[in-house]
Coordinates of C-alpha atoms in Angstrom, one line a residue:
M1 CA 10.8 22.1 0.2
K2 CA 11.8 22.9 3.8
A3 CA 8.6 21.2 5.2
M4 CA 9.3 18.1 3.2
F5 CA 12.9 17.8 4.4
N6 CA 11.8 18.4 8.0
I7 CA 9.3 15.5 7.6
V8 CA 12.0 13.2 6.2
K9 CA 14.3 14.2 9.1
E10 CA 11.5 13.4 11.6
Q11 CA 11.0 10.0 10.1
I12 CA 14.7 9.2 10.2
S13 CA 15.3 10.5 13.7
S14 CA 12.2 8.7 15.0
F15 CA 12.8 5.4 13.1
Y16 CA 13.4 3.4 16.3
L17 CA 10.2 4.9 17.9
I18 CA 8.2 4.1 14.8
Q19 CA 9.3 0.4 15.0
R20 CA 8.4 0.2 18.7
L21 CA 5.0 1.8 18.2
A22 CA 4.2 -0.3 15.2
K23 CA 4.9 -3.5 17.1
F24 CA 2.9 -2.2 20.1
Q25 CA 0.0 -1.4 17.9
L26 CA 0.0 -4.8 16.3
R27 CA -0.2 -6.4 19.8
I28 CA -3.1 -4.1 20.7
D29 CA -4.9 -5.0 17.5
N30 CA -4.5 -8.7 18.0
Q31 CA -4.5 -9.1 21.8
S32 CA -8.0 -10.6 22.0
N33 CA -7.3 -13.1 19.3
Y34 CA -5.9 -16.6 20.1
L35 CA -3.9 -16.7 16.9
G36 CA -2.7 -13.1 17.4
F37 CA -0.5 -11.7 14.6
L38 CA -1.3 -14.7 12.3
W39 CA -4.6 -13.0 11.5
E40 CA -2.6 -10.4 9.6
V41 CA -2.0 -13.3 7.1
I42 CA -5.1 -15.5 7.6
N43 CA -7.6 -12.7 6.9
P44 CA -6.1 -11.7 3.5
A45 CA -5.6 -15.3 2.7
I46 CA -9.3 -16.0 3.1
Q47 CA -10.1 -12.9 0.9
M48 CA -7.7 -14.1 -1.7
A49 CA -9.4 -17.5 -1.8
M50 CA -12.8 -15.8 -2.2
Y51 CA -11.5 -13.6 -5.1
W52 CA -10.0 -16.5 -6.8
F53 CA -13.2 -18.5 -6.6
V54 CA -15.4 -15.7 -7.9
F55 CA -13.1 -14.1 -10.5
G56 CA -10.9 -17.0 -11.3
Y57 CA -13.1 -20.1 -11.1
I58 CA -16.6 -18.8 -11.8
M59 CA -16.2 -15.8 -14.0
R60 CA -12.9 -16.5 -15.8
R61 CA -12.7 -20.3 -15.6
N62 CA -9.1 -20.1 -14.4
E63 CA -7.7 -18.9 -17.7
E64 CA -4.1 -17.8 -17.9
V65 CA -2.9 -14.2 -18.1
G66 CA -0.1 -14.4 -20.6
D67 CA 1.7 -17.6 -19.6
I68 CA 0.9 -17.3 -15.9
P69 CA -2.0 -19.1 -14.3
Y70 CA -4.6 -16.6 -13.2
V71 CA -4.4 -17.7 -9.5
Y72 CA -0.7 -16.8 -9.3
W73 CA -1.2 -13.6 -11.3
M74 CA -4.0 -12.4 -9.0
L75 CA -2.2 -13.3 -5.8
A76 CA 1.0 -11.4 -6.7
G77 CA -1.0 -8.2 -7.5
I78 CA -3.5 -8.4 -4.7
S79 CA -0.8 -8.8 -2.1
F80 CA 0.3 -5.3 -2.8
W81 CA -3.3 -4.1 -2.6
F82 CA -4.0 -5.5 0.8
F83 CA -1.1 -3.4 2.2
I84 CA -1.8 -0.1 0.4
N85 CA -5.6 -0.3 1.1
K86 CA -5.2 -0.9 4.8
A87 CA -2.3 1.5 5.2
I88 CA -4.2 4.4 3.6
L89 CA -7.5 3.7 5.3
Q90 CA -6.2 3.4 8.8
G91 CA -3.4 5.9 8.4
S92 CA -5.7 8.5 7.2
K93 CA -7.7 8.6 10.4
A94 CA -4.6 8.0 12.6
I95 CA -4.0 11.6 13.7
Y96 CA -7.5 12.5 14.9
Q97 CA -7.8 9.1 16.6
K98 CA -4.4 9.2 18.4
Y99 CA -3.9 13.0 18.9
S100 CA -5.3 13.1 22.4
M101 CA -2.6 10.6 23.5
V102 CA 0.3 12.8 22.5
A103 CA -1.3 16.3 22.7
K104 CA 0.7 17.3 25.8
M105 CA 3.9 15.7 24.7
N106 CA 6.8 16.8 22.6
F107 CA 5.9 14.3 19.9
P108 CA 6.5 14.5 16.1
L109 CA 2.9 14.2 14.8
S110 CA 4.1 12.9 11.4
V111 CA 5.1 9.7 13.2
I112 CA 1.5 8.8 14.0
P113 CA 0.4 7.8 10.5
S114 CA 3.9 6.4 9.9
Y115 CA 3.8 3.8 12.7
I116 CA 0.3 2.7 11.6
I117 CA 1.6 2.2 8.1
M118 CA 4.7 0.3 9.5
G119 CA 2.4 -2.1 11.4
K120 CA 0.6 -3.0 8.2
Y121 CA 4.0 -3.2 6.4
Y122 CA 5.1 -6.0 8.8
G123 CA 2.0 -8.0 7.9
H124 CA 2.6 -7.3 4.2
L125 CA 6.1 -8.7 4.4
V126 CA 5.0 -11.9 6.2
L127 CA 2.2 -12.4 3.6
L128 CA 4.6 -11.9 0.8
A129 CA 7.0 -14.4 2.2
A130 CA 4.1 -17.0 2.4
L131 CA 3.2 -16.2 -1.2
I132 CA 6.8 -16.7 -2.3
V133 CA 6.8 -20.2 -0.8
L134 CA 3.5 -20.9 -2.6
F135 CA 4.9 -19.7 -5.9
C136 CA 7.9 -22.1 -5.5
F137 CA 5.4 -25.0 -5.4
G138 CA 4.0 -23.6 -8.7
G139 CA 7.5 -23.5 -10.3
Y140 CA 8.2 -19.8 -9.8
Y141 CA 11.4 -19.8 -7.9
P142 CA 13.3 -16.8 -6.4
S143 CA 15.6 -15.1 -8.9
I144 CA 17.9 -12.1 -9.3
H145 CA 14.7 -10.2 -10.2
Y146 CA 13.9 -10.1 -6.5
I147 CA 16.3 -7.2 -6.3
E148 CA 13.7 -5.2 -8.2
L149 CA 11.1 -6.5 -5.8
L150 CA 13.0 -4.7 -3.0
V151 CA 12.6 -1.5 -5.0
F152 CA 8.9 -2.0 -5.3
L153 CA 8.6 -2.7 -1.6
V154 CA 10.3 0.6 -0.8
M155 CA 8.2 2.5 -3.3
A156 CA 5.0 0.9 -1.9
Y157 CA 5.8 2.1 1.6
L158 CA 6.8 5.6 0.4
L159 CA 3.6 5.9 -1.7
A160 CA 1.5 4.9 1.3
F161 CA 3.3 7.4 3.5
S162 CA 3.1 10.3 1.1
I163 CA -0.6 9.8 0.5
T164 CA -1.4 9.2 4.2
L165 CA 0.6 12.2 5.4
L166 CA -1.7 14.4 3.3
T167 CA -5.0 12.6 4.0
S168 CA -4.4 12.2 7.8
T169 CA -3.9 16.0 7.9
L170 CA -7.0 16.8 5.9
T171 CA -9.3 14.4 7.7
V172 CA -8.5 16.3 10.9
V173 CA -9.9 19.4 9.2
V174 CA -12.7 17.8 7.3
R175 CA -13.8 14.6 8.9
D176 CA -16.1 13.5 6.1
L177 CA -13.0 13.1 3.9
Q178 CA -12.5 9.7 5.4
M179 CA -15.6 8.4 3.7
L180 CA -14.5 9.9 0.4
I181 CA -11.1 8.1 0.7
Q182 CA -12.8 4.8 1.3
S183 CA -15.0 5.3 -1.8
V184 CA -12.1 6.3 -3.9
L185 CA -10.1 3.2 -2.8
Q186 CA -13.0 0.9 -3.7
A187 CA -13.1 2.5 -7.2
M188 CA -9.3 2.2 -7.5
F189 CA -9.5 -1.5 -6.7
F190 CA -11.6 -2.2 -9.7
I191 CA -9.9 0.1 -12.2
S192 CA -6.4 -1.1 -11.2
P193 CA -5.0 -4.4 -12.6
I194 CA -5.6 -6.3 -9.4
L195 CA -8.2 -8.8 -10.4
W196 CA -8.2 -8.2 -14.1
D197 CA -6.3 -6.4 -16.9
R198 CA -8.1 -5.7 -20.1
S199 CA -6.2 -2.4 -20.7
G200 CA -4.7 -3.8 -23.9
S201 CA -8.1 -4.0 -25.5
M202 CA -9.0 -0.4 -24.6
P203 CA -8.6 2.7 -26.7
E204 CA -5.0 4.1 -26.6
W205 CA -6.1 7.3 -24.8
L206 CA -7.8 5.3 -22.1
Q207 CA -4.7 3.1 -21.7
A208 CA -2.6 6.2 -21.3
V209 CA -4.9 7.4 -18.5
L210 CA -4.9 4.1 -16.7
V211 CA -1.2 3.7 -16.5
L212 CA -1.0 7.0 -14.6
N213 CA -2.5 5.2 -11.7
P214 CA 0.4 4.4 -9.3
F215 CA -1.3 1.2 -8.2
Y216 CA -1.1 0.0 -11.9
F217 CA 2.7 0.4 -11.8
L218 CA 3.3 -1.3 -8.5
A219 CA 0.9 -4.2 -8.9
N220 CA 2.4 -5.1 -12.3
G221 CA 5.9 -4.5 -10.9
Y222 CA 5.3 -7.1 -8.2
R223 CA 4.1 -9.6 -10.8
A224 CA 7.2 -8.9 -13.0
A225 CA 9.6 -9.5 -10.1
L226 CA 7.8 -12.5 -8.6
L227 CA 6.5 -14.4 -11.7
E228 CA 7.6 -13.0 -15.1
Q229 CA 11.4 -12.7 -14.5
K230 CA 11.5 -9.3 -16.1
W231 CA 13.2 -6.1 -15.3
Y232 CA 10.0 -4.1 -15.2
I233 CA 11.7 -0.8 -14.2
V234 CA 14.1 -1.0 -17.1
D235 CA 11.4 -1.9 -19.6
H236 CA 9.1 0.8 -18.3
W237 CA 11.6 3.4 -17.2
Q238 CA 9.4 6.4 -18.2
L239 CA 6.6 5.0 -16.0
A240 CA 9.1 4.4 -13.2
L241 CA 10.3 8.0 -13.3
Y242 CA 6.7 9.2 -13.3
N243 CA 5.9 7.2 -10.2
V244 CA 9.0 8.4 -8.4
G245 CA 8.1 12.0 -9.3
L246 CA 4.5 11.4 -8.2
I247 CA 5.7 10.2 -4.7
I248 CA 7.9 13.3 -4.3
V249 CA 5.1 15.6 -5.3
L250 CA 2.6 14.0 -2.9
L251 CA 5.2 14.0 -0.1
Y252 CA 5.8 17.7 -0.8
I253 CA 2.1 18.6 -0.8
G254 CA 1.4 16.4 2.3
A255 CA 4.3 18.0 4.2
K256 CA 3.2 21.5 3.4
A257 CA -0.4 20.7 4.5
H258 CA 0.9 19.0 7.7
Y259 CA 3.0 21.9 8.8
K260 CA 0.3 24.4 8.0
F261 CA -2.3 22.7 10.2
R262 CA -0.3 20.8 12.8
D263 CA -0.3 23.6 15.3
R264 CA -4.1 23.9 15.0
F265 CA -5.0 20.2 15.3
S266 CA -6.2 20.7 18.8
D267 CA -8.7 23.3 17.6
F268 CA -10.2 21.0 14.9
I269 CA -10.3 18.0 17.2

């Protein structure tokens, strides 16, 4: 537990540094683009339009999911996916890509994946704000359930950090792991309720397995807060406790691995 508490202390004490580095990284990523940071919203918006056209218009004929038009249902869930996917993919390779910059400095290495995630988090918040405006045009107005949305936003960040703390450490040791992470995320995209949800028509044992996927909980949580006007955490409190416990376990494992290898990163790199 000591390693996990030390990681948490590093994040809190380096919070200002993480913000500065995240903003700096965003400027670097977009410095050659005329529209700059706007591409953090435009790029996922183009992909959203493509997914709606293929899965909503061609394959599903725009049918509703419950009482919600498919386009809104899909947008609420996929907004979460764009953040978690980019955060894990880029955060997982952050240490071995950035280590040479801080190797001779007294720098908390756990901050490296953290500021990469924070940069993606800024883009996620802007995209989510744009979607909220769009949902208002569709008749889905902000409500008291947005309080729960704040909880899901915090959980999404913590999930991304706990996963990335572990994977960014392991990819320094085994570089091929990055390719495995990319493949696993692609599989998770299609088995999570991002573009579809037919879990209700599946055998009960398979439903029980699918709900253990943390992406399942958060994607549906976003939808409940933004569109369904439901207290998703209250209605699914067992699932909420499971996901909080999962984040803690992943953070514990990631912290142990990080402290075990951090003094040997230079040897592996």
